[in-house]
CSV table of N, CA and C and ligand atoms in Angstrom, one decimal:
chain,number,residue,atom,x,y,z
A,11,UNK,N,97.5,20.3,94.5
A,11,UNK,CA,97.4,19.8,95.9
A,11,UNK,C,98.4,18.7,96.1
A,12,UNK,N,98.3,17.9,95.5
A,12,UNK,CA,99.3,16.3,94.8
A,12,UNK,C,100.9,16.8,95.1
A,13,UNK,N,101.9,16.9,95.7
A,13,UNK,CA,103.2,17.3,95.4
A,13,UNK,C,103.9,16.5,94.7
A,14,UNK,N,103.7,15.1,95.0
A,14,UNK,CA,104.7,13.9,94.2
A,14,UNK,C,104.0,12.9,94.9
A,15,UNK,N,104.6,11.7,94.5
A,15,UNK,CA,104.1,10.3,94.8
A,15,UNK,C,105.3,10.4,96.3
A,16,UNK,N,104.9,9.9,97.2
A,16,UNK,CA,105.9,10.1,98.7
A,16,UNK,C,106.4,8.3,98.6
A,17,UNK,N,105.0,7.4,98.1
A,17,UNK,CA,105.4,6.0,98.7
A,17,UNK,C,104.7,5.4,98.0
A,18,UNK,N,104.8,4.2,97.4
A,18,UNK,CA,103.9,3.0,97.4
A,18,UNK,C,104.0,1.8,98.3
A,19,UNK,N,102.4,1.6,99.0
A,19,UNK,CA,102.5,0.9,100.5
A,19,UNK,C,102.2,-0.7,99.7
A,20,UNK,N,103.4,-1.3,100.2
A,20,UNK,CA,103.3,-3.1,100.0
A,20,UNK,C,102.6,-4.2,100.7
A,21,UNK,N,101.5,-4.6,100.6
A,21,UNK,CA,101.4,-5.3,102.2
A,21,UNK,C,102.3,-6.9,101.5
A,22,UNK,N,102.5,-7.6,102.7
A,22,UNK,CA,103.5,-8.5,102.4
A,22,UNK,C,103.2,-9.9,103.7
A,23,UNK,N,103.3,-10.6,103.6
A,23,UNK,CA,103.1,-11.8,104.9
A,23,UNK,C,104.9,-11.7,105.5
A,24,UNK,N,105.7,-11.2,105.0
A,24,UNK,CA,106.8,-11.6,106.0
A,24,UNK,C,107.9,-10.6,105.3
A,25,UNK,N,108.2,-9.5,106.3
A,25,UNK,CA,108.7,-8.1,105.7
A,25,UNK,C,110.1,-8.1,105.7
A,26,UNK,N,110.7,-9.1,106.5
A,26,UNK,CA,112.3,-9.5,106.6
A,26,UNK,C,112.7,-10.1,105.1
A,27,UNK,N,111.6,-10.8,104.6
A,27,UNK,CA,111.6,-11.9,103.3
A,27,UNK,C,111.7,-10.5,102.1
A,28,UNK,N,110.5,-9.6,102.5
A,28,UNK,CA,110.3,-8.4,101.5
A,28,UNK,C,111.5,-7.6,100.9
A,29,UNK,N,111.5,-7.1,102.0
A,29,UNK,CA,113.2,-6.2,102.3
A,29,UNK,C,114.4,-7.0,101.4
A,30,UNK,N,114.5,-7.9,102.0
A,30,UNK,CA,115.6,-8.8,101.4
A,30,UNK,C,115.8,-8.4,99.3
A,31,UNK,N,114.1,-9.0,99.2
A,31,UNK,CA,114.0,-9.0,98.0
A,31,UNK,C,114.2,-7.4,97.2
A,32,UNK,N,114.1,-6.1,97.9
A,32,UNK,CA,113.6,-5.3,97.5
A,32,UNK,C,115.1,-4.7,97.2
A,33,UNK,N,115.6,-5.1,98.6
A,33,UNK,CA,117.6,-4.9,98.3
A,33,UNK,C,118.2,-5.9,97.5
A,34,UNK,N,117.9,-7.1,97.0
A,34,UNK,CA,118.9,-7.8,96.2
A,34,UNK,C,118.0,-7.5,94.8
A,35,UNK,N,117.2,-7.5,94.4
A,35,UNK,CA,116.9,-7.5,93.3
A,35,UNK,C,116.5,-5.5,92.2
A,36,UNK,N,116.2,-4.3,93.3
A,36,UNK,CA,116.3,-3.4,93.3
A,36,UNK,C,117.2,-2.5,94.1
A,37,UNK,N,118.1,-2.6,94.8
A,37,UNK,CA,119.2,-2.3,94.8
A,37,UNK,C,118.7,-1.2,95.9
A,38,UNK,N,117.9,-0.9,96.1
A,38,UNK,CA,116.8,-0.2,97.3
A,38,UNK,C,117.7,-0.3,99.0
A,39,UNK,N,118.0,0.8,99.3
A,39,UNK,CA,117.9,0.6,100.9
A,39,UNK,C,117.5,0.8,102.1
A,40,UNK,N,117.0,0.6,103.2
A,40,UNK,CA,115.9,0.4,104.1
A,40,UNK,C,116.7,1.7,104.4
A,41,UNK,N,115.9,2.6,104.8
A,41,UNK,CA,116.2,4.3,105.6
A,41,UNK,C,115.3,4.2,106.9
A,42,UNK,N,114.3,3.3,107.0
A,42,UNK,CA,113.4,3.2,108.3
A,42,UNK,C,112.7,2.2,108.6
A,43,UNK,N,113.3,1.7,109.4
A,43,UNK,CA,112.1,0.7,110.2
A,43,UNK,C,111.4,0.7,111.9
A,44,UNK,N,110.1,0.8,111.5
A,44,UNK,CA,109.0,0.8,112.8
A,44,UNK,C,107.9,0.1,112.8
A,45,UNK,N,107.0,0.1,114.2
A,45,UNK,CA,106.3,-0.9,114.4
A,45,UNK,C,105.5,0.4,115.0
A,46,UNK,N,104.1,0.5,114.1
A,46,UNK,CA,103.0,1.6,114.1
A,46,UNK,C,101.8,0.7,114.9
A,47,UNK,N,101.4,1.0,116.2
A,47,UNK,CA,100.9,0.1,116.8
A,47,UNK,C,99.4,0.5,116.1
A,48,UNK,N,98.9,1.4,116.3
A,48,UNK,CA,97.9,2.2,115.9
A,48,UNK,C,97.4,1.9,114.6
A,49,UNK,N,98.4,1.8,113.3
A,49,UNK,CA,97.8,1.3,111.8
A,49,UNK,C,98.0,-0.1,111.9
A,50,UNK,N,98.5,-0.7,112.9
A,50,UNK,CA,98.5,-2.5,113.2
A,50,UNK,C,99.3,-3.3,112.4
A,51,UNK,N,101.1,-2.5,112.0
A,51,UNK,CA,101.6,-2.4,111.2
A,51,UNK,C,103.5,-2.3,111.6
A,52,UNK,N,104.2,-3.2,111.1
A,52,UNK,CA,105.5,-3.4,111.0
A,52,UNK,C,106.0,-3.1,109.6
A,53,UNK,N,107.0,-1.9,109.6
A,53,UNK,CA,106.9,-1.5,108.5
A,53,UNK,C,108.4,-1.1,108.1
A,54,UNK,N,108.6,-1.0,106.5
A,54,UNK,CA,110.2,-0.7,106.4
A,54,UNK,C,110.0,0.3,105.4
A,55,UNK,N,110.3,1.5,105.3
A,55,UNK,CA,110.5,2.8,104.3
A,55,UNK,C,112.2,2.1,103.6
A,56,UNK,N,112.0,2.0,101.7
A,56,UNK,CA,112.7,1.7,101.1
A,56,UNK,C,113.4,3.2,100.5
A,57,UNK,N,114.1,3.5,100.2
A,57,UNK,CA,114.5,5.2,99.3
A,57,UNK,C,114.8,4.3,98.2
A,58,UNK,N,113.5,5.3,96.9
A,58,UNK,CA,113.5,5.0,96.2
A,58,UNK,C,114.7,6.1,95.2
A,59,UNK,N,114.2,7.4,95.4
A,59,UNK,CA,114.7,8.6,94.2
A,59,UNK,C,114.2,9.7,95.4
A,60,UNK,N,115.4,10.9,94.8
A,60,UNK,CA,114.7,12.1,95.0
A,60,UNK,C,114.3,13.4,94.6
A,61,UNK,N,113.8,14.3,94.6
A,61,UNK,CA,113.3,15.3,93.8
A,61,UNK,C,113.0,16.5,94.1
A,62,UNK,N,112.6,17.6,93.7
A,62,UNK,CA,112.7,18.6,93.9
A,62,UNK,C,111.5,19.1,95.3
A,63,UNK,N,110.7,18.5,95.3
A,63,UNK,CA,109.6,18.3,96.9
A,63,UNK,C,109.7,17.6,97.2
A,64,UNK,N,110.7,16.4,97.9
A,64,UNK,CA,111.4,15.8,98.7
A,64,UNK,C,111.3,13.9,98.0
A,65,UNK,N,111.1,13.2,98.9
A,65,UNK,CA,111.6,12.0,98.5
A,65,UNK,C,110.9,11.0,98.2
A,66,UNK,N,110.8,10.0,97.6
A,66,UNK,CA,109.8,9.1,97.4
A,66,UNK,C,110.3,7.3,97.5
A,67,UNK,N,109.6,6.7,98.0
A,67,UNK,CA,110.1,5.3,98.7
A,67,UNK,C,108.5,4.1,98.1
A,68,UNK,N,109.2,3.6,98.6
A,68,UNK,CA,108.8,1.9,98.8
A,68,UNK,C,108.3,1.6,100.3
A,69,UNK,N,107.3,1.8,100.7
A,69,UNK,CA,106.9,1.5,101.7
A,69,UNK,C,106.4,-0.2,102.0
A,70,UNK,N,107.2,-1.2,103.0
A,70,UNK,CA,106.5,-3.0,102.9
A,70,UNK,C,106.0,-2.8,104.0
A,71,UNK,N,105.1,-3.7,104.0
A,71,UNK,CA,104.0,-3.4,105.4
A,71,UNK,C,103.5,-4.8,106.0
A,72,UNK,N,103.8,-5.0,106.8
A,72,UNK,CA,103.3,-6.8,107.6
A,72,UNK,C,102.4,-6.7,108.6
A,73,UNK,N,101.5,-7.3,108.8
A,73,UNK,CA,100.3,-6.8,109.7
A,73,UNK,C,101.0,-7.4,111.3
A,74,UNK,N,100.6,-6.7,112.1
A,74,UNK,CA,100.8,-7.1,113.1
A,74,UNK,C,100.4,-8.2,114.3
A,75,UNK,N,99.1,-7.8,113.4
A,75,UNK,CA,97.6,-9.6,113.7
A,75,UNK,C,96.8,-9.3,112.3
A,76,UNK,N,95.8,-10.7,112.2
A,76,UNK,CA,95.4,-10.5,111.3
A,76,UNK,C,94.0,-9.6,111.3
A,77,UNK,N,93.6,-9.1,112.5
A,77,UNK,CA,92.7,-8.6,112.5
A,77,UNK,C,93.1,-6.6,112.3
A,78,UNK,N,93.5,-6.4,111.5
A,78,UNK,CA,93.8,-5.3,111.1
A,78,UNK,C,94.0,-4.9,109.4
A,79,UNK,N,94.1,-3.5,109.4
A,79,UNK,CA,93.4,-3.2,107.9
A,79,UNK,C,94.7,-3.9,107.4
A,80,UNK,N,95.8,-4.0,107.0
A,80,UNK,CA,96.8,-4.7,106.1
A,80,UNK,C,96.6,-6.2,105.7
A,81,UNK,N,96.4,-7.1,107.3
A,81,UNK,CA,95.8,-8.1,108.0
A,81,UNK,C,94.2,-8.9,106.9
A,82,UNK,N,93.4,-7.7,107.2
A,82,UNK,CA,92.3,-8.2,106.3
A,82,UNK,C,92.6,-8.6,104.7
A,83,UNK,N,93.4,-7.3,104.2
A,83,UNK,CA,93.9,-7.0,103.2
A,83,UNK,C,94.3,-8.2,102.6
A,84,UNK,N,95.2,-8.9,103.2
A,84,UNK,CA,96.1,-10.0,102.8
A,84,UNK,C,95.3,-11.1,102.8
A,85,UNK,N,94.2,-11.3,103.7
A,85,UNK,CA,93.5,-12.7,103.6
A,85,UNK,C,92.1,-12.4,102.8
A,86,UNK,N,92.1,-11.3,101.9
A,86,UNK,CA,91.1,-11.4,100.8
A,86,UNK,C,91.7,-11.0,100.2
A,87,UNK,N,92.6,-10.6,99.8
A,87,UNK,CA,93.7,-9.9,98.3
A,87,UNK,C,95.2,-11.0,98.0
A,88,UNK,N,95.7,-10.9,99.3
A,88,UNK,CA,96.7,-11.5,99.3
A,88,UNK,C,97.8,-10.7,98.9
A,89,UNK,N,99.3,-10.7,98.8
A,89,UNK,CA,100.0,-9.7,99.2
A,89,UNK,C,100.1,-8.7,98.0
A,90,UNK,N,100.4,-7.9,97.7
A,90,UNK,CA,100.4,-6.8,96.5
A,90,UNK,C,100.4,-5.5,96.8
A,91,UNK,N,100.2,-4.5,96.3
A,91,UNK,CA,100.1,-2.9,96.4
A,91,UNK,C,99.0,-2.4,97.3
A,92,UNK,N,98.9,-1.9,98.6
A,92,UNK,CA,98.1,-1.4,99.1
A,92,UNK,C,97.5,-0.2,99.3
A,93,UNK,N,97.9,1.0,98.7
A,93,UNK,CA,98.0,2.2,98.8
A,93,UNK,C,98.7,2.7,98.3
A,94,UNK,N,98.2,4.0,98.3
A,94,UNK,CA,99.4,5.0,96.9
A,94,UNK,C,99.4,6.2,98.4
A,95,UNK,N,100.7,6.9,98.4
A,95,UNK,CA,100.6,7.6,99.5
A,95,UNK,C,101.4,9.4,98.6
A,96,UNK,N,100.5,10.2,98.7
A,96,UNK,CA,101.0,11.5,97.8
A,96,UNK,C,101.2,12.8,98.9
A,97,UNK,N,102.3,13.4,98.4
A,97,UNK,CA,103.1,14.1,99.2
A,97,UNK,C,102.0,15.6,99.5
A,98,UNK,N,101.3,16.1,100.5
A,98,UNK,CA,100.9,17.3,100.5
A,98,UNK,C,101.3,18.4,101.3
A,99,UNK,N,101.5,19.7,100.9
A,99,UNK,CA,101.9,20.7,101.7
A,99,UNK,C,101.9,20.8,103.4
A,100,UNK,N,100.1,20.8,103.5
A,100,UNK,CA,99.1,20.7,104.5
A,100,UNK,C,98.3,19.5,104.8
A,101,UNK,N,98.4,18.5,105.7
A,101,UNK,CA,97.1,17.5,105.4
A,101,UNK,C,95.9,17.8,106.1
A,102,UNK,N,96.1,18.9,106.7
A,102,UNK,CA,94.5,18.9,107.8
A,102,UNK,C,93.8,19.7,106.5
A,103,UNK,N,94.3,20.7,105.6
A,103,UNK,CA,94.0,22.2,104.6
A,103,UNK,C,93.3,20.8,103.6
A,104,UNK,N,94.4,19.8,103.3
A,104,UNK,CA,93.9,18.9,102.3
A,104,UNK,C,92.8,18.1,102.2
A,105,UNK,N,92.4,17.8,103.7
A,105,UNK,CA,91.7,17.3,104.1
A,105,UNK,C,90.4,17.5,104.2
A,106,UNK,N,90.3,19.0,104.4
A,106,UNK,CA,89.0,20.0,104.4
A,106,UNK,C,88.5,20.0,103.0
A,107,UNK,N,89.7,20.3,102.1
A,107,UNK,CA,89.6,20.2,100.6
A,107,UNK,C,89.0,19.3,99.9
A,108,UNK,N,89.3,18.1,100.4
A,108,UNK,CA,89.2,16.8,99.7
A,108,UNK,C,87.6,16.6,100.1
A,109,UNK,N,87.7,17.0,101.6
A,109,UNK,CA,86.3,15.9,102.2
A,109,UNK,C,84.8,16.8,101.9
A,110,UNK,N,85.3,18.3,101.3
A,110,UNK,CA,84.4,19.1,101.1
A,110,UNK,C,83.8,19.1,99.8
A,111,UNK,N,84.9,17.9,98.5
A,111,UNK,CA,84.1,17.5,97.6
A,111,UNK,C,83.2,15.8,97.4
A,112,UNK,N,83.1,15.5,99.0
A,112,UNK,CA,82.1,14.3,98.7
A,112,UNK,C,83.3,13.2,99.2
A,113,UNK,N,84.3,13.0,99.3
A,113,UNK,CA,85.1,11.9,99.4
A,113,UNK,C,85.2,11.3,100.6
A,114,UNK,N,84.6,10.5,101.0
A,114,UNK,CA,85.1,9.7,102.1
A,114,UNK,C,86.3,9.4,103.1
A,115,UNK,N,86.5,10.5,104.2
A,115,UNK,CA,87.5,10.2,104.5
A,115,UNK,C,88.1,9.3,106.0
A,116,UNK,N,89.0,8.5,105.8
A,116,UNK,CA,88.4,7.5,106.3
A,116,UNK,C,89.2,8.3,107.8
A,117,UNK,N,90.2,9.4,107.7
A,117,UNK,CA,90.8,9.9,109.1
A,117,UNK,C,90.4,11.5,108.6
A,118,UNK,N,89.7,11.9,110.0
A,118,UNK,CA,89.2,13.3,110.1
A,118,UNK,C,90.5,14.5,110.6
A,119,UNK,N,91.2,14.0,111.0
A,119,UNK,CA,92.4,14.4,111.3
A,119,UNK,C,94.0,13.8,111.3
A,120,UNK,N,94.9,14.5,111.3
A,120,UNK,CA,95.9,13.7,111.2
A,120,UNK,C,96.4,12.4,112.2
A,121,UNK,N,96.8,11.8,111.5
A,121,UNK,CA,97.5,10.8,112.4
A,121,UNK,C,99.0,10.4,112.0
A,122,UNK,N,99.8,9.6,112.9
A,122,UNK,CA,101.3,9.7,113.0
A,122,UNK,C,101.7,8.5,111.8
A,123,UNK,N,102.6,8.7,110.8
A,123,UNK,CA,103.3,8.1,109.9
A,123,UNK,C,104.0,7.5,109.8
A,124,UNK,N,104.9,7.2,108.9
A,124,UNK,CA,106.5,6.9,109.0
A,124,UNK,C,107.4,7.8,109.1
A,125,UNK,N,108.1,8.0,109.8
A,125,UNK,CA,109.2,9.3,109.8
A,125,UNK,C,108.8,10.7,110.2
A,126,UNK,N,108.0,10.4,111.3
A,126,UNK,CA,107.7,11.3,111.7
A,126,UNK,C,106.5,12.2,111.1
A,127,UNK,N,105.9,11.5,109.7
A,127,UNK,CA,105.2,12.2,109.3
A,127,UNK,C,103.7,12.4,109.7
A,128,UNK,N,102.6,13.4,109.2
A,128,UNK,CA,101.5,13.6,109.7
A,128,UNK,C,100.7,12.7,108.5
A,129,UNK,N,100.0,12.3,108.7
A,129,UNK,CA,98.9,11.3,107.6
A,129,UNK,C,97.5,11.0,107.9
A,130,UNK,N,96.9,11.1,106.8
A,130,UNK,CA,95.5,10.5,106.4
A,130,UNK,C,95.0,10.0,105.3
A,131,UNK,N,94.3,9.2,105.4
A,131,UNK,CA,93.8,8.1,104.3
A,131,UNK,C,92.3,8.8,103.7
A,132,UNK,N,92.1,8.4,102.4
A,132,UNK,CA,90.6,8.6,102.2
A,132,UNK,C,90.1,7.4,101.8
A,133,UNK,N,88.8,7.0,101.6
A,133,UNK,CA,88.1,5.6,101.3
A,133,UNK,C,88.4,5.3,99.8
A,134,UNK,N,89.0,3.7,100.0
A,134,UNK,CA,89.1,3.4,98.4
A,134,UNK,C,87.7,3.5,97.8
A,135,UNK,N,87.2,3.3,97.9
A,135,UNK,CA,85.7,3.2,97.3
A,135,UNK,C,85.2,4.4,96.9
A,136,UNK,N,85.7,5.9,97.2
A,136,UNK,CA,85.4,6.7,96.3
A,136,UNK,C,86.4,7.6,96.4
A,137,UNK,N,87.9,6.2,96.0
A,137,UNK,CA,88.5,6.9,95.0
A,137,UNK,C,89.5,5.7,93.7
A,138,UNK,N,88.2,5.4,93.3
A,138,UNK,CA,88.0,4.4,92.3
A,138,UNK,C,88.9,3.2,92.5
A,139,UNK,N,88.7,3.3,94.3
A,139,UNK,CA,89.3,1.3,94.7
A,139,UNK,C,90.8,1.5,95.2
A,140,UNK,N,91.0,2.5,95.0
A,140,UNK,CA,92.5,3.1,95.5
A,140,UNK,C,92.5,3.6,97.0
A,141,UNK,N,93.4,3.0,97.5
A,141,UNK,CA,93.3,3.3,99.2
A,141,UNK,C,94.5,4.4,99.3
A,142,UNK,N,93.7,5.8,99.2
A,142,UNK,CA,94.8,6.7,99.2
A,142,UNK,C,95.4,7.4,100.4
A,143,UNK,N,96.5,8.0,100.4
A,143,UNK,CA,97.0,8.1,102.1
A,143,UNK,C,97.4,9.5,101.8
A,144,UNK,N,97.4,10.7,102.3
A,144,UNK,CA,97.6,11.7,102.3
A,144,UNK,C,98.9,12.1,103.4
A,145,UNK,N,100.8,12.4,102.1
A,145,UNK,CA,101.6,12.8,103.7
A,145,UNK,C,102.2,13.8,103.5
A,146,UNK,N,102.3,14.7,105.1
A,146,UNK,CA,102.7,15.9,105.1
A,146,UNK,C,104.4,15.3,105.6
A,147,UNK,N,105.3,15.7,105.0
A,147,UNK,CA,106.4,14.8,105.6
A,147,UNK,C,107.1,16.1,106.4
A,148,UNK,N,108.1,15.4,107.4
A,148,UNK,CA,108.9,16.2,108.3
A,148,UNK,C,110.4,16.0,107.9
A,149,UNK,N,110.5,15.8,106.6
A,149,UNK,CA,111.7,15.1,106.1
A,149,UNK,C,112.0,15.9,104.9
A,150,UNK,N,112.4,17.2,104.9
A,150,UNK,CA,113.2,17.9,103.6
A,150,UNK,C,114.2,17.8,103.3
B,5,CMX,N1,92.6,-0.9,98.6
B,5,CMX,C1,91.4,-0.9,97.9
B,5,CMX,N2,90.3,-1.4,98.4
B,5,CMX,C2,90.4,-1.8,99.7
B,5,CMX,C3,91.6,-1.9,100.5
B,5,CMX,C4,92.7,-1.4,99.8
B,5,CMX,N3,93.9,-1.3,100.5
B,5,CMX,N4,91.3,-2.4,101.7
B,5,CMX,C5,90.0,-2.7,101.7
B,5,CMX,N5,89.4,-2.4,100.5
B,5,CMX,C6,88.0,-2.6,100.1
B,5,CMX,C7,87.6,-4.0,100.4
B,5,CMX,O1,87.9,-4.8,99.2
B,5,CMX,C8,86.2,-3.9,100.6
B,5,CMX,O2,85.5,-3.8,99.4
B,5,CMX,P1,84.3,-4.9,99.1
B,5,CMX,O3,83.2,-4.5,100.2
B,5,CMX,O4,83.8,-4.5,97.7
B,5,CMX,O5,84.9,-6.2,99.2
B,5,CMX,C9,86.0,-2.6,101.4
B,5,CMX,O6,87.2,-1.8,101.0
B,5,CMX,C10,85.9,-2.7,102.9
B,5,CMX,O7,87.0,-3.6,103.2
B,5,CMX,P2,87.1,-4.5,104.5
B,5,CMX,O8,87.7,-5.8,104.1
B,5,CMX,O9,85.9,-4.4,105.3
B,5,CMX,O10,88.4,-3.8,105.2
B,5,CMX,P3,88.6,-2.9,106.4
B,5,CMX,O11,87.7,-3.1,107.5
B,5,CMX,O12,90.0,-3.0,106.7
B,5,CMX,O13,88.4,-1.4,105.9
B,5,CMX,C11,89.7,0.4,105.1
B,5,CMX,C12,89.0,-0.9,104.7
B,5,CMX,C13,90.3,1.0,103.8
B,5,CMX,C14,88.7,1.4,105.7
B,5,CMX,C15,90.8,0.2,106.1
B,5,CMX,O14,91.7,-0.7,105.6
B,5,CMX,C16,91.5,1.4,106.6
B,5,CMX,O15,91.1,2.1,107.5
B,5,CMX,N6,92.8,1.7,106.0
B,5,CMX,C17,93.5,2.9,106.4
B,5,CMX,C18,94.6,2.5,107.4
B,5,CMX,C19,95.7,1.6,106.8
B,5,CMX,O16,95.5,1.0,105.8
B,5,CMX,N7,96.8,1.5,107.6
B,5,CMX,C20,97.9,0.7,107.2
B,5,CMX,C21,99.0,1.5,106.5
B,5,CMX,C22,99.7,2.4,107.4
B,5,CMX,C23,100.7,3.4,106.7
B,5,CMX,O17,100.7,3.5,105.5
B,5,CMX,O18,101.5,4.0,107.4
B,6,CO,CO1,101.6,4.5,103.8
């Protein structure tokens, strides 16, 4: 079901600062940046490598207010790894799949991504604390 790792999502207090760091010290370059009103999120897609089911990045993420999931994230965690985001064929097919063995999901249907992709999340909490993001990408 899994195709490849698509992203790992960064939350960060100041994404211009992130970025910087992500290109001078990883040699990484920004392929996308947008402001996802909806996930309450300002965000930069890094290209990491690519591979035979398409591409896999560095996702930094800055909350937009703090009252939002990244937002919360940061003022009880503080900045670090937020999510693991894995590439799937289908996400509504995956979704049916996933949610039909007990897993918590926290979006019953897709919602809009980075790069045009389709996405859904399931609950860290039953999936051992990992906030996982489900993406069907539009980017071959
Ligand atoms: N990873 C692991 N656990 C997390 C987590 C994360 N990123 N975020 C929250 N949690 C845990 C909290 O620690 C908390 O656990 P405890 O009760 O044991 O302390 C529990 O989940 C509830 O957390 P909360 O502080 O009440 O946080 P929220 O109200 O924000 O709810 C969640 C958490 C996962 C449902 C919410 O963050 C969410 O809907 N996330 C999906 C959307 C998202 O993250 N969008 C931003 C990224 C967009 C993108 O990738 O494009
Ligand atoms: Co993501």
């Amino acid at each position: 079901m899994l195709l490849r790792i698509d992203h790992v999502g960064v939350a960060c207090h100041n994404l211009e600062e992130k970025i910087e760091f992500y290109e001078s010290v990883f040699g990484l370059t920004v392929v996308s940046r947008e402001v996802n009103e909806e996930q309450g999120v300002r965000e930069a897609m890094l290209h990491v490598a690519d591979g035979d089911q398409g591409a896999s990045y560095v996702q930094l993420l800055e909350p937009l207010h703090p009252d939002t999931a990244v937002g919360r994230f940061l003022a009880k965690r503080g900045e670090g790894v937020h999510h693991i985001g894995y590439g799937v064929a289908d996400v509504t097919e995956a979704l049916k799949e996933i949610g039909a063995k007990g897993v918590r999901l926290i979006d019953e249907r897709p919602r809009h991504g980075s790069m045009g992709a389709s996405i859904a999340f399931l609950h860290p909490k039953d999936v051992g604390g990992v906030l996982t993001e489900l993406v069907e990408t539009s980017r071959r």
